[in-house]
mmCIF file of C-alpha atoms in Angstrom:
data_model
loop_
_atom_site.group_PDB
_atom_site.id
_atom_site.type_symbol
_atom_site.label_atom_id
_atom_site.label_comp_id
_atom_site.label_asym_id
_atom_site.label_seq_id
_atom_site.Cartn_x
_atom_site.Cartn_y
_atom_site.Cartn_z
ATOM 1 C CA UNK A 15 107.490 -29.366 60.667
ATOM 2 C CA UNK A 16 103.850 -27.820 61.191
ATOM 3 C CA UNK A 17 103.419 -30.709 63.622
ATOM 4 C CA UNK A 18 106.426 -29.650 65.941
ATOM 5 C CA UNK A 19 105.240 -26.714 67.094
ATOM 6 C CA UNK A 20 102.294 -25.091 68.588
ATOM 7 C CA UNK A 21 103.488 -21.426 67.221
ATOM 8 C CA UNK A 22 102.742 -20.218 63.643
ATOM 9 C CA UNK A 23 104.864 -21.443 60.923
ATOM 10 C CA UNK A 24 105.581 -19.841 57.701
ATOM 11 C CA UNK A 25 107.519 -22.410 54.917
ATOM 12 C CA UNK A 26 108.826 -20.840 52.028
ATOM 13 C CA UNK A 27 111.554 -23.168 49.935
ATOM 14 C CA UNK A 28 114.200 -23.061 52.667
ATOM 15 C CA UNK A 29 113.303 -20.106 54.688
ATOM 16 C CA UNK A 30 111.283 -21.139 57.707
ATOM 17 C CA UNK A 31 109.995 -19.229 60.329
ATOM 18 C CA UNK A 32 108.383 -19.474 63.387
ATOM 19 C CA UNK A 33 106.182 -16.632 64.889
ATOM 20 C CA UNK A 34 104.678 -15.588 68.338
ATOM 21 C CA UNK A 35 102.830 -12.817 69.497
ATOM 22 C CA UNK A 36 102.309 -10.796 72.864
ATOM 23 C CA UNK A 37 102.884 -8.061 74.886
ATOM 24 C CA UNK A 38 105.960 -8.970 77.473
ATOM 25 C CA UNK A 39 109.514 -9.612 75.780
ATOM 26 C CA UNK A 40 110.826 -11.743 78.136
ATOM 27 C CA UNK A 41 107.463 -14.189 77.813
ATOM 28 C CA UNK A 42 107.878 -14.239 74.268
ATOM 29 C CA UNK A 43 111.584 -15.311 74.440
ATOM 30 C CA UNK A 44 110.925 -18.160 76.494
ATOM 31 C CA UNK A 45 108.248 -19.827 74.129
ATOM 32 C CA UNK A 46 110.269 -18.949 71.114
ATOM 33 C CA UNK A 47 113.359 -21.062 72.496
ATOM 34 C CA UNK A 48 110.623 -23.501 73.194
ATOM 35 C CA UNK A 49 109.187 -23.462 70.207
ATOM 36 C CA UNK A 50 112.738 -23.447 68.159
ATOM 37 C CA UNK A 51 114.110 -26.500 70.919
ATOM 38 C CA UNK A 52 110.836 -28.636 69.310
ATOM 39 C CA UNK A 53 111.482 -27.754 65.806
ATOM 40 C CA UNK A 54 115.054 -28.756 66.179
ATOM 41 C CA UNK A 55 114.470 -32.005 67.540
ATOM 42 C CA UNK A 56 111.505 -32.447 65.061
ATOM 43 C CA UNK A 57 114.904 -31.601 62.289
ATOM 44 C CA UNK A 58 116.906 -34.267 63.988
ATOM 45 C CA UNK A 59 114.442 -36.791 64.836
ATOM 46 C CA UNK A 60 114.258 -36.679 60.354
ATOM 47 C CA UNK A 61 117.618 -36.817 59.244
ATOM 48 C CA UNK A 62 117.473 -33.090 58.659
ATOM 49 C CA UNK A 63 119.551 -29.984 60.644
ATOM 50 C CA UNK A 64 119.131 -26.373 61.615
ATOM 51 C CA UNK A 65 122.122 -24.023 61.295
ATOM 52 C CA UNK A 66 121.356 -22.252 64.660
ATOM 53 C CA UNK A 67 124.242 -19.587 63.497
ATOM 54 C CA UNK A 68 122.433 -18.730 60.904
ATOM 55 C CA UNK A 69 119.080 -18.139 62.946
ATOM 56 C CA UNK A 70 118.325 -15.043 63.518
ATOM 57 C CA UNK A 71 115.623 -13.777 66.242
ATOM 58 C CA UNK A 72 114.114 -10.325 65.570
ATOM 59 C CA UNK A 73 111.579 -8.355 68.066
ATOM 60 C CA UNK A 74 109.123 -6.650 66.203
ATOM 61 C CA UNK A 75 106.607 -3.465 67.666
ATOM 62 C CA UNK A 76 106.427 0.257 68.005
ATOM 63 C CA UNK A 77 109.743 2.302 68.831
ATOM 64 C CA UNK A 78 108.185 3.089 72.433
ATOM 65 C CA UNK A 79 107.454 -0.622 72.901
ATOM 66 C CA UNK A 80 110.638 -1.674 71.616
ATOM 67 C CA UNK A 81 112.264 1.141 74.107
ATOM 68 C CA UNK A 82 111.210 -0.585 77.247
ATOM 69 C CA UNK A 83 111.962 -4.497 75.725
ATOM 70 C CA UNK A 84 115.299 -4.910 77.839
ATOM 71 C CA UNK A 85 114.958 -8.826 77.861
ATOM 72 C CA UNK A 86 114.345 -10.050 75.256
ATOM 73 C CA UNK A 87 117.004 -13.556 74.884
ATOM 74 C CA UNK A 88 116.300 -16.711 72.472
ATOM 75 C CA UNK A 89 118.248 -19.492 73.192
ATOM 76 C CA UNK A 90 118.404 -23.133 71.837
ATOM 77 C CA UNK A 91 119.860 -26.263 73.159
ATOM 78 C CA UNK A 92 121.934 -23.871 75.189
ATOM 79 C CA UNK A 93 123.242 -21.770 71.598
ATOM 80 C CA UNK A 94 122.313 -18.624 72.133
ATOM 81 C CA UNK A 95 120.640 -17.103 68.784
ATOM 82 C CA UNK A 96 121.734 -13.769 67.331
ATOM 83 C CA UNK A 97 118.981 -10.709 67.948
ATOM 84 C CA UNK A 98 119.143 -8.472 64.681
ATOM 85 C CA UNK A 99 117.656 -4.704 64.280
ATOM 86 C CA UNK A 100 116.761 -6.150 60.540
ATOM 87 C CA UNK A 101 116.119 -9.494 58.891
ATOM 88 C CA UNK A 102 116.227 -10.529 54.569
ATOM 89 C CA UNK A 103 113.396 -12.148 54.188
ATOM 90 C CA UNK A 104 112.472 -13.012 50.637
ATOM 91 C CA UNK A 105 114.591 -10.251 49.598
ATOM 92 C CA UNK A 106 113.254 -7.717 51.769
ATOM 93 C CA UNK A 107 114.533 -6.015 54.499
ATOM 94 C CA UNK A 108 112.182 -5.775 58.123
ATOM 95 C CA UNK A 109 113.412 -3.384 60.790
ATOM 96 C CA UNK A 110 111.858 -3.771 64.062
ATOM 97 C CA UNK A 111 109.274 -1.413 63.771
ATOM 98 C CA UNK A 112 108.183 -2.073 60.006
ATOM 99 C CA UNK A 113 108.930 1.320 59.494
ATOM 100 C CA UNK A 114 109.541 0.343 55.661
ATOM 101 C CA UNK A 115 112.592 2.899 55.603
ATOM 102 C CA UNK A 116 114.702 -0.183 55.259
ATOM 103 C CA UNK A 117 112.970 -1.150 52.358
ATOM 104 C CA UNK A 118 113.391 2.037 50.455
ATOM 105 C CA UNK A 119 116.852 2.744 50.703
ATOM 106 C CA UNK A 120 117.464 -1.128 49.465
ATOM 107 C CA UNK A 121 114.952 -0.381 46.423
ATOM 108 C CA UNK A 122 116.750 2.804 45.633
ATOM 109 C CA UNK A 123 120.407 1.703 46.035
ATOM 110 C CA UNK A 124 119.343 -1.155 43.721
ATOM 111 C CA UNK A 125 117.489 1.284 40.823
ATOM 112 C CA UNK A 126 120.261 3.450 41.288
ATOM 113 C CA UNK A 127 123.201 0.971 40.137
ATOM 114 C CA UNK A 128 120.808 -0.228 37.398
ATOM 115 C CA UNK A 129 120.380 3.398 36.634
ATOM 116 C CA UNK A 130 123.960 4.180 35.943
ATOM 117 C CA UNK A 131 124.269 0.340 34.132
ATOM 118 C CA UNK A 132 121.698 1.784 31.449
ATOM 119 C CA UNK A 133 123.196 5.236 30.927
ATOM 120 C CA UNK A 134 126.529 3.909 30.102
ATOM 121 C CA UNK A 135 124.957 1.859 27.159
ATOM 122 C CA UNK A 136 122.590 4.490 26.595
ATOM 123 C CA UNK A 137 123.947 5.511 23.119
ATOM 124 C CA UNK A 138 123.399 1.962 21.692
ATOM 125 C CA UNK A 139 119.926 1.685 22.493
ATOM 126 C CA UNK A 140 116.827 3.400 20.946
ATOM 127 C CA UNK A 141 113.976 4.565 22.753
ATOM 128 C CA UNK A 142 111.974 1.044 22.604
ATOM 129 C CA UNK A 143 115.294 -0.927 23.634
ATOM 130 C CA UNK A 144 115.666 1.491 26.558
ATOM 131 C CA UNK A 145 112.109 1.509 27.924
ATOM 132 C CA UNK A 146 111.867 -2.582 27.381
ATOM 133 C CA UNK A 147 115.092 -2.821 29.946
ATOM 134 C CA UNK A 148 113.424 -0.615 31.858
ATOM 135 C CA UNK A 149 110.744 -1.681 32.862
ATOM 136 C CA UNK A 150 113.379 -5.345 33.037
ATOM 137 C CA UNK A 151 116.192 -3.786 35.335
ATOM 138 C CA UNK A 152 113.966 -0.793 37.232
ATOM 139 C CA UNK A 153 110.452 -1.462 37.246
ATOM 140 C CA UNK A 154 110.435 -4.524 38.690
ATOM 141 C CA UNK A 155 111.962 -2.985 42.024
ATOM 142 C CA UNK A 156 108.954 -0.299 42.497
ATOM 143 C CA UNK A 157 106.510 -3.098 42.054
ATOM 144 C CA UNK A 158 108.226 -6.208 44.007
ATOM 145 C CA UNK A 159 105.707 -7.322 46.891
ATOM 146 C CA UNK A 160 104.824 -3.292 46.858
ATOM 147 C CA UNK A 161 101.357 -3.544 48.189
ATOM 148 C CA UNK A 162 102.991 -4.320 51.665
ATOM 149 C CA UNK A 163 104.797 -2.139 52.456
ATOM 150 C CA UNK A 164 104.449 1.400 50.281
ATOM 151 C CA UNK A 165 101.101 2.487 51.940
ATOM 152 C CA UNK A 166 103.320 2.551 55.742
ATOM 153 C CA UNK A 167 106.086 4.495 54.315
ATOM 154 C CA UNK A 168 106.555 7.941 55.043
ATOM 155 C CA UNK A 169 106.400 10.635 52.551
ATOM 156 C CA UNK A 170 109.699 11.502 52.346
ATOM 157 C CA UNK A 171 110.159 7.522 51.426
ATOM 158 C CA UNK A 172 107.660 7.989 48.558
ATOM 159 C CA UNK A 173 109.023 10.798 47.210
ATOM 160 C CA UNK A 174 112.286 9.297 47.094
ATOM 161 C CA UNK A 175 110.862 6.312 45.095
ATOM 162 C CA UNK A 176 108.777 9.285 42.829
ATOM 163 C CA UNK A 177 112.212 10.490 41.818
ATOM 164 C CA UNK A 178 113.330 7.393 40.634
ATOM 165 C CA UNK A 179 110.564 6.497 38.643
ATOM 166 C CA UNK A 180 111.349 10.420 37.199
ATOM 167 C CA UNK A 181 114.864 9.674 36.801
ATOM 168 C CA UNK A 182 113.475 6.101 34.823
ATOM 169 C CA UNK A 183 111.275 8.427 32.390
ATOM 170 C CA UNK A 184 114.056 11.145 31.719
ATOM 171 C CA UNK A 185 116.089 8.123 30.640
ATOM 172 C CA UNK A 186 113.712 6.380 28.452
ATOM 173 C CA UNK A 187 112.930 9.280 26.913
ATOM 174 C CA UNK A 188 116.227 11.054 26.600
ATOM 175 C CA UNK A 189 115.491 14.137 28.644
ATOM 176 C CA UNK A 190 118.115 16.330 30.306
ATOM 177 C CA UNK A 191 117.958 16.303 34.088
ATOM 178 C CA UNK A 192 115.805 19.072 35.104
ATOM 179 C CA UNK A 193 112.834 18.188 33.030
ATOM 180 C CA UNK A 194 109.757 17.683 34.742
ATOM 181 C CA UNK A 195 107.860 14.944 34.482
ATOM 182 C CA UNK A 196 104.107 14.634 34.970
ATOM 183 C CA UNK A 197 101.246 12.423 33.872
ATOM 184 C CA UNK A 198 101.773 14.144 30.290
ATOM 185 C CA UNK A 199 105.182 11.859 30.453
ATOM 186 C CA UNK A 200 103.981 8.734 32.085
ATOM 187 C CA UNK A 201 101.329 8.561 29.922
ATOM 188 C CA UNK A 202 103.288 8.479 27.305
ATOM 189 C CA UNK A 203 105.312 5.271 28.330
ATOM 190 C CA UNK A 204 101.490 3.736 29.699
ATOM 191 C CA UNK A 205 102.954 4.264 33.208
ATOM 192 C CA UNK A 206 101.519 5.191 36.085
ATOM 193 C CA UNK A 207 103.146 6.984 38.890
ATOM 194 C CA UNK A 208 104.516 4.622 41.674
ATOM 195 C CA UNK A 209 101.484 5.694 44.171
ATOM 196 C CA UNK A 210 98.673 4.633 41.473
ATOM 197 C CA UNK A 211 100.626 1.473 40.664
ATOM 198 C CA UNK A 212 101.216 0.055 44.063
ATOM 199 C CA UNK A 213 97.166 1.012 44.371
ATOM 200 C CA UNK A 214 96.394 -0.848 40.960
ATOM 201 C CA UNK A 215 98.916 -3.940 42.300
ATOM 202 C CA UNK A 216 96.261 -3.738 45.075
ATOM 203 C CA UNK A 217 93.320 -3.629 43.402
ATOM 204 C CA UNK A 218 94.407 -6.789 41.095
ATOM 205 C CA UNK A 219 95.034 -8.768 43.985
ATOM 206 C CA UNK A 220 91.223 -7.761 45.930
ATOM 207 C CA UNK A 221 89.527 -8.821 42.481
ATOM 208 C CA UNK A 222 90.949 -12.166 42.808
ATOM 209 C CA UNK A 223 89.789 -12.129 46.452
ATOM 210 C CA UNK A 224 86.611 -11.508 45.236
ATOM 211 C CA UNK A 225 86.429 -14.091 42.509
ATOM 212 C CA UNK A 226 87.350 -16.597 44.651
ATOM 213 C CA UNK A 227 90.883 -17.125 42.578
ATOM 214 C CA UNK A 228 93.631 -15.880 45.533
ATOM 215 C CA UNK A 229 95.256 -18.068 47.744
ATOM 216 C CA UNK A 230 93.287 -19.171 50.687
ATOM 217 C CA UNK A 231 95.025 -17.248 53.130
ATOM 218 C CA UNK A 232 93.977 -14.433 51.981
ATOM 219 C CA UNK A 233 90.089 -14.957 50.972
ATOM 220 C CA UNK A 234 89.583 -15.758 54.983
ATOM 221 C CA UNK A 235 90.683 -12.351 56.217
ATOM 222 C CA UNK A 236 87.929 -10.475 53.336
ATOM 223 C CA UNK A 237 84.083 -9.906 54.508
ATOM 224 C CA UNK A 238 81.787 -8.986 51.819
ATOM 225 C CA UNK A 239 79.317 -6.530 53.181
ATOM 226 C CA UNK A 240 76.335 -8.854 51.696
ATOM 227 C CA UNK A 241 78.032 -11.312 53.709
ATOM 228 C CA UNK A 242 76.776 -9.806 56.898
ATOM 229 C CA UNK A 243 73.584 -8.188 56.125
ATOM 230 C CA UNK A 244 70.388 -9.565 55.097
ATOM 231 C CA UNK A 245 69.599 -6.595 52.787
ATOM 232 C CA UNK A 246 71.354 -6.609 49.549
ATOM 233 C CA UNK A 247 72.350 -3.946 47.106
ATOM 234 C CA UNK A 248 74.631 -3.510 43.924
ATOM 235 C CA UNK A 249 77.176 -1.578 46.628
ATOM 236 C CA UNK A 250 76.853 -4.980 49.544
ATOM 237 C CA UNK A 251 77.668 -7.186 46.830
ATOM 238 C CA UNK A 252 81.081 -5.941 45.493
ATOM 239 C CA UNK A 253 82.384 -3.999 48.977
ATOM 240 C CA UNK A 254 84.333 -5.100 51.728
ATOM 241 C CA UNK A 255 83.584 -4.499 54.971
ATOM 242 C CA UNK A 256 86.212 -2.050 56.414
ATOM 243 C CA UNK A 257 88.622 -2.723 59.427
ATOM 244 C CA UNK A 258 87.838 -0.409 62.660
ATOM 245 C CA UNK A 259 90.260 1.894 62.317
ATOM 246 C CA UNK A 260 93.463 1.318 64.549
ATOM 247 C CA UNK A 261 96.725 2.428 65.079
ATOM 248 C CA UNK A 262 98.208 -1.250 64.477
ATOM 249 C CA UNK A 263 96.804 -1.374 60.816
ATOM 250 C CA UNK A 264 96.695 1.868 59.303
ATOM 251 C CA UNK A 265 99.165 1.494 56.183
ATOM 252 C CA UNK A 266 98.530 -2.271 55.821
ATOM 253 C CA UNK A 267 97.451 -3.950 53.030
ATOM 254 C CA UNK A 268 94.187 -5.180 55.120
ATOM 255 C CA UNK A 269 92.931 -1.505 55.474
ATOM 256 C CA UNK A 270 94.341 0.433 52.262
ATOM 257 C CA UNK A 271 93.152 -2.059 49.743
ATOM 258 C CA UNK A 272 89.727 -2.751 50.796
ATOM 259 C CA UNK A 273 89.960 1.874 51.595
ATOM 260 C CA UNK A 274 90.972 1.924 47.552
ATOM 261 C CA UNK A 275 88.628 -1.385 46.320
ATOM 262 C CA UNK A 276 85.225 0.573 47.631
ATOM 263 C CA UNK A 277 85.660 3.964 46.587
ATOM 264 C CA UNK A 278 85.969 1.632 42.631
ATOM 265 C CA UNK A 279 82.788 2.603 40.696
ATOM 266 C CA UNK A 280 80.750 -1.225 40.491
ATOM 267 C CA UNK A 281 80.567 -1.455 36.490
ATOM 268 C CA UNK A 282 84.697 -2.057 37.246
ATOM 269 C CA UNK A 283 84.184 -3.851 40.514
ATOM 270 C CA UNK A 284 82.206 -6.439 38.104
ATOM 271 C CA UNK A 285 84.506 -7.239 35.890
ATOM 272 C CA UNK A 286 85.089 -10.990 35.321
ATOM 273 C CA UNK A 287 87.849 -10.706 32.954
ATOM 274 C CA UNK A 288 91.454 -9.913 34.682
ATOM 275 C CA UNK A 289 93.005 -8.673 31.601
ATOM 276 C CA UNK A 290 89.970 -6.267 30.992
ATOM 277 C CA UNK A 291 90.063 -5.287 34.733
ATOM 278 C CA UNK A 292 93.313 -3.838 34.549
ATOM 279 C CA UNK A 293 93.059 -2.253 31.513
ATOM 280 C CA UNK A 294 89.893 -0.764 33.676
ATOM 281 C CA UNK A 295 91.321 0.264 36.564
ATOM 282 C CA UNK A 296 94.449 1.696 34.490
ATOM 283 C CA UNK A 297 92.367 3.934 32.911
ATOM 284 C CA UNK A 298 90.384 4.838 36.228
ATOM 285 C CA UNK A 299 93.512 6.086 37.804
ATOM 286 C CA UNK A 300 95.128 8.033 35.103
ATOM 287 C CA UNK A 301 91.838 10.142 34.317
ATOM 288 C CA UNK A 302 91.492 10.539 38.410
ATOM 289 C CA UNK A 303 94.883 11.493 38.219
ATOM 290 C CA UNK A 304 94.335 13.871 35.343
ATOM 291 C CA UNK A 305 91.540 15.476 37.055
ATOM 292 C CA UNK A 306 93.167 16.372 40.084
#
């Protein structure tokens, strides 16, 4: 498929998409239905077939931007393909301005039914049973490709998600409603809240950047600071070199993980061992949290 088209093309198991970028609508249209019109013959030309009413096109850009995009028409062998305000895409939900609201409000509808699930069989379970399904049924939700899209939410969003991690505590440790819950709590369980975890999810992922074990993709996109300068010091060797800051990718993972990997005191930074890096940065978080 990579050979049909001249756009970028993202594979994943059955869900294939094409991508192109620019600044007029209507420009962008016409080399998508292109694009899609090569792919499609590439399908046939193979034995192989495209639903084109399941295809979905979706605009993505600021709400002004998206304001004054009037044309904006994908067609394909004369089928004319559906424009949604959203797309699933590996079980997340986009909205045309990656607002992450979407996102949210799927997370907590989810934790919410597995919420009420777990209090009906809460007086079969002890405490161990009920934090083990959990962190099976709940926990997974806050974390699930988190260092994406938390950082861009707003802060009623991460509030919302706050609460439910709350709500999670209160039930695992059979508290009434109105108790408060604070690092006392978490720490506890060994949680963190869901801000420090999406930032130590993001910290994992820049270690194996910098040893060389993430996928490919991702190692291009990372500068070390040594990497660019002649002189070197214990800071140029473990830093990244920070993104100009913009508009476009405040929030992103690009400019809040490298943001969170820097301010990391080196003696962690160093750490060879992932399991021991963790535990590290764990620890590094609660006691910043504690300190606060």
């Amino acid at each position: 498929m990579p050979t049909s088209v001249n756009c970028k093309l993202i594979l994943y198991a059955d869900d294939s998409i094409l991508m192109v970028s620019g600044k007029d609508p209507t420009l962008l249209a016409k080399k998508l239905s292109t694009e899609l019109k090569s792919c499609n013959e590439w399908l046939i030309d193979n034995k192989l077939s495209i639903h084109l009413g399941k295809t979905e096109a979706i605009l993505f850009g600021s709400k002004f931007k998206l304001k004054e995009a009037t044309d904006f028409s994908i067609h394909c062998n004369g089928v004319p393909i559906k424009e949604s305000s959203s797309i699933n895409y590996l079980g997340i939900p986009l909205d045309k301005s990656l607002s992450g609201e979407k996102i949210v409000n799927a997370v907590v509808k989810k934790i919410t039914a597995r919420q009420r699930f777990l209090y009906r069989q809460a007086s079969f379970l002890n405490e161990n049973a009920r934090k083990i399904l959990s962190y099976a049924l709940i926990q997974c939700n806050f974390d699930y490709a988190c260092s994406s899209w938390y950082s861009a939410t707003t802060k009623k969003c991460k509030n919302k998600l706050q609460v439910m991690q709350n709500n999670m505590v209160r039930y695992i440790l059979s508290e009434g409603p109105r108790t408060h819950i604070g690092q006392k709590e978490l720490n506890k369980l060994g949680l963190l809240n869901v801000e420090d975890r999406v930032t130590q999810m993001k910290l994992n992922t820049i270690h194996k950047i910098l040893n060389n074990s993430a996928p490919p993709y991702l190692n291009e996109y990372f500068d070390k600071v040594c990497d660019q300068h002649s002189h070197g010091t214990r800071q140029s060797e473990f830093n990244f070199i920070p993104p100009k800051a913009s508009k476009a990718i405040d929030g992103t993972f690009y400019a809040t993980a490298i943001n969170d990997w820097n301010k990391l005191p080196n003696d962690i930074k160093n750490t060879m061992s992932v399991g021991i890096f963790r535990k590290l940065v764990k620890e590094y978080l609660t006691n910043k949290r504690e300190n606060r």
